[in-house]
Tab-separated table of C-alpha atoms in Angstrom:
chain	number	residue	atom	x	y	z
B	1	UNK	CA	90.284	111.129	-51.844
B	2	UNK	CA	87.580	110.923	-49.284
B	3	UNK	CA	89.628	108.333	-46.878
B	4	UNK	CA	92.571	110.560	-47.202
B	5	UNK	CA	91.245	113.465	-46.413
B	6	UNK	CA	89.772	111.285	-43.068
B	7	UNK	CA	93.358	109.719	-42.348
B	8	UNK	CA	94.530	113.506	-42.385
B	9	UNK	CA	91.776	114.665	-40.139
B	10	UNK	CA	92.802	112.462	-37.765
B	11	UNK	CA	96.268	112.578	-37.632
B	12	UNK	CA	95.573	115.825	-36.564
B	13	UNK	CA	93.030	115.451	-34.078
B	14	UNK	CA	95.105	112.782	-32.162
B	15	UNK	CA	98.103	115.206	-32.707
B	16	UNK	CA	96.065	118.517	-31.379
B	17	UNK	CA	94.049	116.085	-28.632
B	18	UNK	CA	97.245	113.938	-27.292
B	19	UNK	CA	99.723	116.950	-27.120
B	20	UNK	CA	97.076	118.383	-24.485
B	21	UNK	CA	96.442	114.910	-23.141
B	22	UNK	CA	100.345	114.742	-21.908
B	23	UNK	CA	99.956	118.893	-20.794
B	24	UNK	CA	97.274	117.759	-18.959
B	25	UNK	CA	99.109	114.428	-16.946
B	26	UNK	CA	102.546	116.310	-16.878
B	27	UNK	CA	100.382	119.315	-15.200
B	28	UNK	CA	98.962	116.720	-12.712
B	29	UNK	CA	101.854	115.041	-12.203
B	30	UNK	CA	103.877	117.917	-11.299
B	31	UNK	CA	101.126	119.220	-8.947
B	32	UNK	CA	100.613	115.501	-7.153
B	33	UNK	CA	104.619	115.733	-6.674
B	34	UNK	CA	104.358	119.130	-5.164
B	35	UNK	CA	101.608	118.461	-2.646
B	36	UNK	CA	103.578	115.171	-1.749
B	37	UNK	CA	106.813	116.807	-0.824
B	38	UNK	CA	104.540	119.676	1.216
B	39	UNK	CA	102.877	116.338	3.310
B	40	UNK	CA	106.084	114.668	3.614
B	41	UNK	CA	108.056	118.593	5.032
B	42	UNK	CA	104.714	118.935	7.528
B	43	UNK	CA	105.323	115.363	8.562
B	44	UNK	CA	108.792	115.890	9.635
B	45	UNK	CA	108.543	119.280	10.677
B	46	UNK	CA	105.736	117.644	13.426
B	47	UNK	CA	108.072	114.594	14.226
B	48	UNK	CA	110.980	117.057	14.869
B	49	UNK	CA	108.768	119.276	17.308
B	50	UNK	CA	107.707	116.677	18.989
B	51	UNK	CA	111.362	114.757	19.061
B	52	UNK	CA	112.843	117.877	20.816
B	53	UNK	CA	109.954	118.699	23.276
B	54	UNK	CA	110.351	115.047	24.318
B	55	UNK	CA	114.085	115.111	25.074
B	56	UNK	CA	114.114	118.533	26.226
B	57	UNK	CA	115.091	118.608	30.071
B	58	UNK	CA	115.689	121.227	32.458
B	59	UNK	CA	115.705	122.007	36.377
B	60	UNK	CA	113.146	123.269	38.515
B	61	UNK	CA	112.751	124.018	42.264
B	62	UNK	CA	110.574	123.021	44.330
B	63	UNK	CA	108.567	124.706	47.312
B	64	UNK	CA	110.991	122.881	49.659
B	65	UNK	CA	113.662	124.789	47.697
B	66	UNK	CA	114.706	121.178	46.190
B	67	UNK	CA	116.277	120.893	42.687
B	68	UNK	CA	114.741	118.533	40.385
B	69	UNK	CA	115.287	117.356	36.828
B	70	UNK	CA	111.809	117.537	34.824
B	71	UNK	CA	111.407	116.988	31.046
B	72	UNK	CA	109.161	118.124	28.019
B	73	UNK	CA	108.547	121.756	26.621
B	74	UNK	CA	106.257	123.712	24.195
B	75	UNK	CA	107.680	123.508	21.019
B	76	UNK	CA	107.442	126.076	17.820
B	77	UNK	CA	109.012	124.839	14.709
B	78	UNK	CA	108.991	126.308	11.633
B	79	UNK	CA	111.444	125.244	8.639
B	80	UNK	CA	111.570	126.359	4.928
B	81	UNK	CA	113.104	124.364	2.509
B	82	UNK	CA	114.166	125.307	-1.106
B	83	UNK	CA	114.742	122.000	-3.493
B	84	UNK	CA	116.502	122.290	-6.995
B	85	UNK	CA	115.712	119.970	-9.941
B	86	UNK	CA	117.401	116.621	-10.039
B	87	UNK	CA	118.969	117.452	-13.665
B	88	UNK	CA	121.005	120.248	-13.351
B	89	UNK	CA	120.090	120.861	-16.918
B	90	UNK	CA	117.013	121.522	-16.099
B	91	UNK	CA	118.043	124.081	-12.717
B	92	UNK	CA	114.423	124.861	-11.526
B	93	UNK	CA	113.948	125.409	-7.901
B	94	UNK	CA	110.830	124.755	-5.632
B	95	UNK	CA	110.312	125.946	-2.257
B	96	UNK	CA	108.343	124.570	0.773
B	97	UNK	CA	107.171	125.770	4.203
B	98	UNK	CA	105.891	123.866	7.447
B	99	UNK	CA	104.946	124.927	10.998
B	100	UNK	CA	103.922	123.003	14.147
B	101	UNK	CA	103.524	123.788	17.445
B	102	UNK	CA	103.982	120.997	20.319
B	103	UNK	CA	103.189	120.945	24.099
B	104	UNK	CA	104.700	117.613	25.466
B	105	UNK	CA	105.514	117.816	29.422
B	106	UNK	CA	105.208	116.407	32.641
B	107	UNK	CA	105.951	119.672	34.334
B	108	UNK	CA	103.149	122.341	35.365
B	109	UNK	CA	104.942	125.058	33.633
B	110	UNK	CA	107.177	123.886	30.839
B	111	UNK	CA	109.350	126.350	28.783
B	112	UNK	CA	108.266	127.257	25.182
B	113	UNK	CA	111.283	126.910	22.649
B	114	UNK	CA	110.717	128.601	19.537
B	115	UNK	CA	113.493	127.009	16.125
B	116	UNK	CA	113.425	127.695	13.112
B	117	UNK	CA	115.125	126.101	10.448
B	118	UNK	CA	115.796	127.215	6.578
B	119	UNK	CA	117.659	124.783	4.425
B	120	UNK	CA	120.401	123.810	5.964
B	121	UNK	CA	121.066	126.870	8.886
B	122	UNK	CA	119.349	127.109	12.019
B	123	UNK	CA	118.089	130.674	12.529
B	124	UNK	CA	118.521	132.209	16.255
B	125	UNK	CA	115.797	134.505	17.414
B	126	UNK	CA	116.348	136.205	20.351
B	127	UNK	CA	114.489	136.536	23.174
B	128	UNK	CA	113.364	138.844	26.049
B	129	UNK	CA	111.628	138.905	29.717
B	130	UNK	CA	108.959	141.594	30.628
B	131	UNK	CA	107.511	142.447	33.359
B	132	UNK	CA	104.096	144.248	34.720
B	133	UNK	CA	103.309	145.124	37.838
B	134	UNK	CA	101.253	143.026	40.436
B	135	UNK	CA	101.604	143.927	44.211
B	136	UNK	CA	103.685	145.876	46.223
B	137	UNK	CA	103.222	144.337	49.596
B	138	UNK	CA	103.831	140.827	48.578
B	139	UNK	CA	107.685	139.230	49.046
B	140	UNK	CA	107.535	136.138	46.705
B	141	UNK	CA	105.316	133.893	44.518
B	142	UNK	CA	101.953	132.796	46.415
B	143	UNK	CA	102.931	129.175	47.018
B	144	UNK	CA	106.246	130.241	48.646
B	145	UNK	CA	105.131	133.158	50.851
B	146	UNK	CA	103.961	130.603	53.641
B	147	UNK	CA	106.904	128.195	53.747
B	148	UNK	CA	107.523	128.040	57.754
B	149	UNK	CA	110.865	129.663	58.146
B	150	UNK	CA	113.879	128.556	60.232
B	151	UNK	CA	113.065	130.524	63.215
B	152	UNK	CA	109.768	129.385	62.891
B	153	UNK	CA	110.713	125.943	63.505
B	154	UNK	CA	112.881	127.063	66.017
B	155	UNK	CA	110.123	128.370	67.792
B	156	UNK	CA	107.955	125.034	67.463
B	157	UNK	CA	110.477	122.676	68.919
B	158	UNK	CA	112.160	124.991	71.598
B	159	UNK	CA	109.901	123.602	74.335
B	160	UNK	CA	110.018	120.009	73.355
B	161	UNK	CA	113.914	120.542	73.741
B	162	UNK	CA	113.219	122.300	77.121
B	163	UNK	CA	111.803	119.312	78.345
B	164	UNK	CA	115.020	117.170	78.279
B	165	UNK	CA	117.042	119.985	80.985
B	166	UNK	CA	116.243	118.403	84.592
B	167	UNK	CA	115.983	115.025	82.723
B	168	UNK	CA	117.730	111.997	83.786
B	169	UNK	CA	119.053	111.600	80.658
B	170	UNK	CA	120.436	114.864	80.595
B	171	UNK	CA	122.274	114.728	83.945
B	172	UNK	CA	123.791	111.429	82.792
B	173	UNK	CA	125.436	112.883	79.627
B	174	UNK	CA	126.368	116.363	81.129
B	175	UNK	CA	129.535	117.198	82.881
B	176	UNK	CA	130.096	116.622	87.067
B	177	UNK	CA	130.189	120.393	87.107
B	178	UNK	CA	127.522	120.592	85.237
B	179	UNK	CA	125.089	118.125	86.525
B	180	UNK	CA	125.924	119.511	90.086
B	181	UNK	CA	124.699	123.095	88.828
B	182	UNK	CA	121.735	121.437	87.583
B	183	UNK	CA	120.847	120.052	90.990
B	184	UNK	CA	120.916	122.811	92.330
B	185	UNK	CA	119.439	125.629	90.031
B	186	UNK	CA	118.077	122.729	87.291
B	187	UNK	CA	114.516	123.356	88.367
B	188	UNK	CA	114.379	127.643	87.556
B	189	UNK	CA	116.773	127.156	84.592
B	190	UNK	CA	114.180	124.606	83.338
B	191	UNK	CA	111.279	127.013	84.651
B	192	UNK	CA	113.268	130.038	82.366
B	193	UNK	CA	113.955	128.396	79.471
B	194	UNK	CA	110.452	127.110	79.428
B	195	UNK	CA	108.625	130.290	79.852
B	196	UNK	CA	110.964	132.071	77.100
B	197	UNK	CA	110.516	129.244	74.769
B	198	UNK	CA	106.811	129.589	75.620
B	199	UNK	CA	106.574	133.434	75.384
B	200	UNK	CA	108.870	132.977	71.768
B	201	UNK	CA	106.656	130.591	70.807
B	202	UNK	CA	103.547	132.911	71.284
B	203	UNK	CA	105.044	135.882	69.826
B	204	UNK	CA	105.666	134.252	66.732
B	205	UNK	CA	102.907	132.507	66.529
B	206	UNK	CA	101.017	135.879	66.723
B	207	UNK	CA	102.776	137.118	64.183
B	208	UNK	CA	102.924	133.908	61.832
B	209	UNK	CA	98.863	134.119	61.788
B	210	UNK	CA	99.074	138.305	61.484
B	211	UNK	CA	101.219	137.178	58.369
B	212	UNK	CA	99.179	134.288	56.830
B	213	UNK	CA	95.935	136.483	57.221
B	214	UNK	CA	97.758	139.150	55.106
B	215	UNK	CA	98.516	137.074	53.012
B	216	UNK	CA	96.053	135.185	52.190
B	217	UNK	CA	93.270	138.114	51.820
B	218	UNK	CA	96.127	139.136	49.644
B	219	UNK	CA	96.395	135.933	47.570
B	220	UNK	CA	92.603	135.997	47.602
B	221	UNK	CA	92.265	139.212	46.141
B	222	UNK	CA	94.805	139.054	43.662
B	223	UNK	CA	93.598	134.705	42.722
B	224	UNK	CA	91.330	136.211	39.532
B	225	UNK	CA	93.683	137.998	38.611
B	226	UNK	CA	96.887	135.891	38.939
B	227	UNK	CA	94.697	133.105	36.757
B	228	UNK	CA	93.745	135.879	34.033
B	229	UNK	CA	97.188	136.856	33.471
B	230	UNK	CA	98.286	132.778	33.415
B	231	UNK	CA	95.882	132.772	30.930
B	232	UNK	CA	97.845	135.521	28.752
B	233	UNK	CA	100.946	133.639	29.461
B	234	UNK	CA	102.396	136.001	32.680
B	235	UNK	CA	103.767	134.089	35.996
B	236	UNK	CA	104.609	135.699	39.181
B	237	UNK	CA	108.497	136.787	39.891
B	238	UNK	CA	109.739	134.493	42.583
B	239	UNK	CA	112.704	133.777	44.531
B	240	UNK	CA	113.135	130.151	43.143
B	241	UNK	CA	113.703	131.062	39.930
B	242	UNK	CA	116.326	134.123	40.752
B	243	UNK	CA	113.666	136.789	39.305
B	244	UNK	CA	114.134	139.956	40.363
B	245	UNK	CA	111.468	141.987	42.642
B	246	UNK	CA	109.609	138.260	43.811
B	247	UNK	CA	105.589	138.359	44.204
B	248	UNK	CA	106.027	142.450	42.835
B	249	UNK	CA	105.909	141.325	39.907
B	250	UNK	CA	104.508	139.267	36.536
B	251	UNK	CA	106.998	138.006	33.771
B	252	UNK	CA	106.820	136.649	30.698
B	253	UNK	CA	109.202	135.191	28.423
B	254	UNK	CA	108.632	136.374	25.029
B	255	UNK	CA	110.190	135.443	21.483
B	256	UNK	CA	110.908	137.922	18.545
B	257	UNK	CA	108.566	137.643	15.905
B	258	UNK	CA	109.271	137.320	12.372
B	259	UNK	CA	106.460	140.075	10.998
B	260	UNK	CA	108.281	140.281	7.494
B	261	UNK	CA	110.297	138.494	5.001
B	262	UNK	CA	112.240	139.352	1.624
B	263	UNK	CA	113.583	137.205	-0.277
B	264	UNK	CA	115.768	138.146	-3.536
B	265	UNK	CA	117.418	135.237	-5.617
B	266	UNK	CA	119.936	135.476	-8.292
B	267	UNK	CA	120.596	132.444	-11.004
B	268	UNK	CA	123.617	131.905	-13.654
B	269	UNK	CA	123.520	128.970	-16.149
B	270	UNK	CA	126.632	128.546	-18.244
B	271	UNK	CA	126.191	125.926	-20.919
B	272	UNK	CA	128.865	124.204	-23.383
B	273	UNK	CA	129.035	121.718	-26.089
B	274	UNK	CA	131.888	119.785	-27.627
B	275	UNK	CA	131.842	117.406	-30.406
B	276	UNK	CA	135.147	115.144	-31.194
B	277	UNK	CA	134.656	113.495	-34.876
B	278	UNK	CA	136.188	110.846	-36.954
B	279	UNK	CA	135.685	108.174	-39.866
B	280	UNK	CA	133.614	105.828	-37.491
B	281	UNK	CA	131.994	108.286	-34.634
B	282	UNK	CA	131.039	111.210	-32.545
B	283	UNK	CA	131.907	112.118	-29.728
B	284	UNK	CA	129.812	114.771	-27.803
B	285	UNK	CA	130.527	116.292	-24.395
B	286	UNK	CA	127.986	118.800	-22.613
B	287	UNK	CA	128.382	120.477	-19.711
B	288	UNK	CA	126.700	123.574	-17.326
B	289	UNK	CA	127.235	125.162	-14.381
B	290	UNK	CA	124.987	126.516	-12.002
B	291	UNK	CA	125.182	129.283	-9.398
B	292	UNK	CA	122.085	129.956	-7.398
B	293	UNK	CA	121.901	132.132	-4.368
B	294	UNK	CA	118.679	132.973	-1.977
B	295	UNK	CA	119.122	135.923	-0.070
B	296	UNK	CA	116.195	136.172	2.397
B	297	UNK	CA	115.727	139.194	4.947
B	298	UNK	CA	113.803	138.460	8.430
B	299	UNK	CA	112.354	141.432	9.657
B	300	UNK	CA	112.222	140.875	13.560
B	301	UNK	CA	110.234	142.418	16.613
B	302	UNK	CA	109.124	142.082	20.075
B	303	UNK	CA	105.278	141.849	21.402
B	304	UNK	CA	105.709	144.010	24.427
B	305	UNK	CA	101.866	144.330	25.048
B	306	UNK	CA	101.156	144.402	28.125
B	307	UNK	CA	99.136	143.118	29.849
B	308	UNK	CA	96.749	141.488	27.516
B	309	UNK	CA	98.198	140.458	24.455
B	310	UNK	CA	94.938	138.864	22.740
B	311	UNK	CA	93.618	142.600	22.164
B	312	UNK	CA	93.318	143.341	18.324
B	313	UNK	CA	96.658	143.372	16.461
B	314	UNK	CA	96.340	146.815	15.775
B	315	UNK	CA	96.235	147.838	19.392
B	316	UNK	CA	99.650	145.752	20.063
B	317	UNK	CA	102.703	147.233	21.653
B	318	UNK	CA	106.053	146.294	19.524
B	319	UNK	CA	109.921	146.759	20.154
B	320	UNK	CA	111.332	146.746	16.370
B	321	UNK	CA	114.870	145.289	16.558
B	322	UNK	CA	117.774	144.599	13.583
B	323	UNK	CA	116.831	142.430	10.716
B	324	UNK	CA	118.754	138.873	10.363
B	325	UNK	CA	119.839	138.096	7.215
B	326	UNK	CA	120.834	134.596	4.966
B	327	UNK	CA	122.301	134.224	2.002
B	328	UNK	CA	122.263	130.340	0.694
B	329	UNK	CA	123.316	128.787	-2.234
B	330	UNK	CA	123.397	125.526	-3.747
B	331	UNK	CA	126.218	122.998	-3.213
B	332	UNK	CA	127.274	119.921	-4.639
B	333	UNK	CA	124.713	117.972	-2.791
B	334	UNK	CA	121.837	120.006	-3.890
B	335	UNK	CA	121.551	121.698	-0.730
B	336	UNK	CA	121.138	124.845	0.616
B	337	UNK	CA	123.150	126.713	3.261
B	338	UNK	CA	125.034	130.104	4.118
B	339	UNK	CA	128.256	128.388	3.399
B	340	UNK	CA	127.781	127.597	-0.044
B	341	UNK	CA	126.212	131.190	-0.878
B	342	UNK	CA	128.009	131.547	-4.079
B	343	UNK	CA	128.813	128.342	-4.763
B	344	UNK	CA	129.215	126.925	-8.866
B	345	UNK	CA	128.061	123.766	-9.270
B	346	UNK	CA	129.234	121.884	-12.306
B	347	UNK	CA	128.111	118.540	-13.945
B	348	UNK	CA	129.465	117.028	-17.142
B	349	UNK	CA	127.529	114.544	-19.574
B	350	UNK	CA	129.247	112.184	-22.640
B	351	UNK	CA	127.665	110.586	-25.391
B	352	UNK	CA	128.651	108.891	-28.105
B	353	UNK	CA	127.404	108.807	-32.389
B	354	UNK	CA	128.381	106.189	-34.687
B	355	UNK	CA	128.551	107.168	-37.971
């Protein structure tokens, strides 16, 4: 009675103990599968970033005014990803999130793209310039404002060109009535155009180094703060880049945040079971259908601070604009996209009994 009573005692232990044993692996299991698919989403989201900033390319101009092909960008990628079950018996859905930002470049100032991705749809946010004021007396971006200008160079080699009238040179490759004039008046038209290339030449020389002092107590006084506001991501308005109201100005490109998100999601399992039976067997057919849509709501704005935007969020400036919204559902692949919003998805399983 004794040994029984012992067998009993521990049938039941190893039934209480090994029914929490397997709750305890299927709980780690399912948590070591979940942080594996978040490493393996982070992993590509970083690869991706860095993928696009590498093969981004754009144009940018020179001081010379040159056009030149430079590569590389700052990169913000953020992607969401919602994964269903592999039996579509079993229609539970998990949902993942990775961001990383990139700065890959060979140029000094490289432009910041900002994707995002959820499922299988690309999501557009739109963008904006602002401005804030910097000078009034300055005409472009520092670097550009003392490019020597045309008549400036004009100026520099008018007397070396004055040089050659009264030349031998000169007489040889001019006209008979020409070098004939030249003999005779060759020496005061030389004299002339020598003294009003030399008087130009003065002139705008005086005012070339009126201009550069301006402008460089100018650019002096406003280097602090033209390095601050780099800092807080501003540039000056220039020329170059067809920006309106050149060295008046700072810009900055700005993104629309996404400062809120909804999500609603909506599920419908339809299950059936046939059985087909005769002398020697069963025959037993099961089938479900799944619809499952994610409707997610971005709530979207614009971070006009100005000028310093690393102040305390609750001192920001914002420009609230329309929501975007995405409805996804699951297709036949198991993915997700706005296409398939809707979509039922259907799978069929036979088995058969003998009797």
């Amino acid at each position: 009675m004794i040994i029984r009573n012992k067998i009993g005692q521990a049938a039941v232990e190893i039934a209480v103990f090994g029914s929490l044993i397997i709750l305890a692996v299927g709980a780690l299991l399912s948590y070591t599968r979940t942080i594996r698919e978040q490493q393996l989403l982070e992993q590509q989201v970083f690869r991706q970033a860095l993928k696009d900033a590498y093969e981004h390319k754009f144009n940018v101009t020179d001081i010379k005014g040159d056009v030149q092909t430079d590569y590389g960008a700052t990169v913000s990628y953020s992607k969401s990803l919602d994964k269903q079950a592999e039996l579509l018996f079993e229609p539970n859905r998990r949902g993942y999130s990775a961001s990383s930002t990139i700065l890959w470049s060979g140029a000094e100032d490289p432009p910041a793209l900002n994707k995002m991705r959820v499922n299988q749809d690309n999501v557009t946010l739109s963008n904006k310039t602002i401005t804030y004021f910097r000078s009034n007396e300055a005409t472009d971006a520092p670097d550009r404002e003392t490019q020597m200008s045309a008549l400036d160079t004009i100026a520099i080699l008018a007397p070396v060109a004055v040089q050659f009238v009264g030349s031998k040179w000169f007489s040889e490759h001019v006209t008979d009535w020409a070098a004939d004039f030249l003999k005779e008046y060759g020496d005061y038209v030389a004299l002339a155009l020598k003294i009003a290339s030399y008087a130009y030449l003065l002139t705008k020389y005086t005012e070339a180094e009126s201009k550069m002092n301006d402008i460089e107590a100018r650019n002096a006084a406003l280097k602090d703060q033209d390095k601050q506001m780099s800092k807080w991501g501003w540039r000056v308005a220039s020329e170059a880049k067809g920006d309106a109201n050149p060295g008046k100005e700072y810009l900055k490109d700005i993104d629309a945040q996404i400062w809120d998100s909804r999500q609603t999601s909506s599920t419908q399992n339809v299950f059936s079971e046939t059985k087909t039976e005769d002398f020697s067997r069963i025959d037993s057919t099961r089938s479900a259908s799944l619809t499952d849509t994610v409707r997610r709501t971005f709530k979207l704005r614009y971070d006009v601070t100005t000028p310093n935007s690393t102040i305390a969020p609750s001192l920001h400036t914002y420009e609230y604009i329309s929501d975007v919204s995405l409805s996804q559902g699951l297709g036949a692949d198991r993915n997700y996209s706005s296409s398939q919003a809707g979509t039922i998805v259907s799978q069929e399983l036979g088995w058969t009994t003998p009797h």
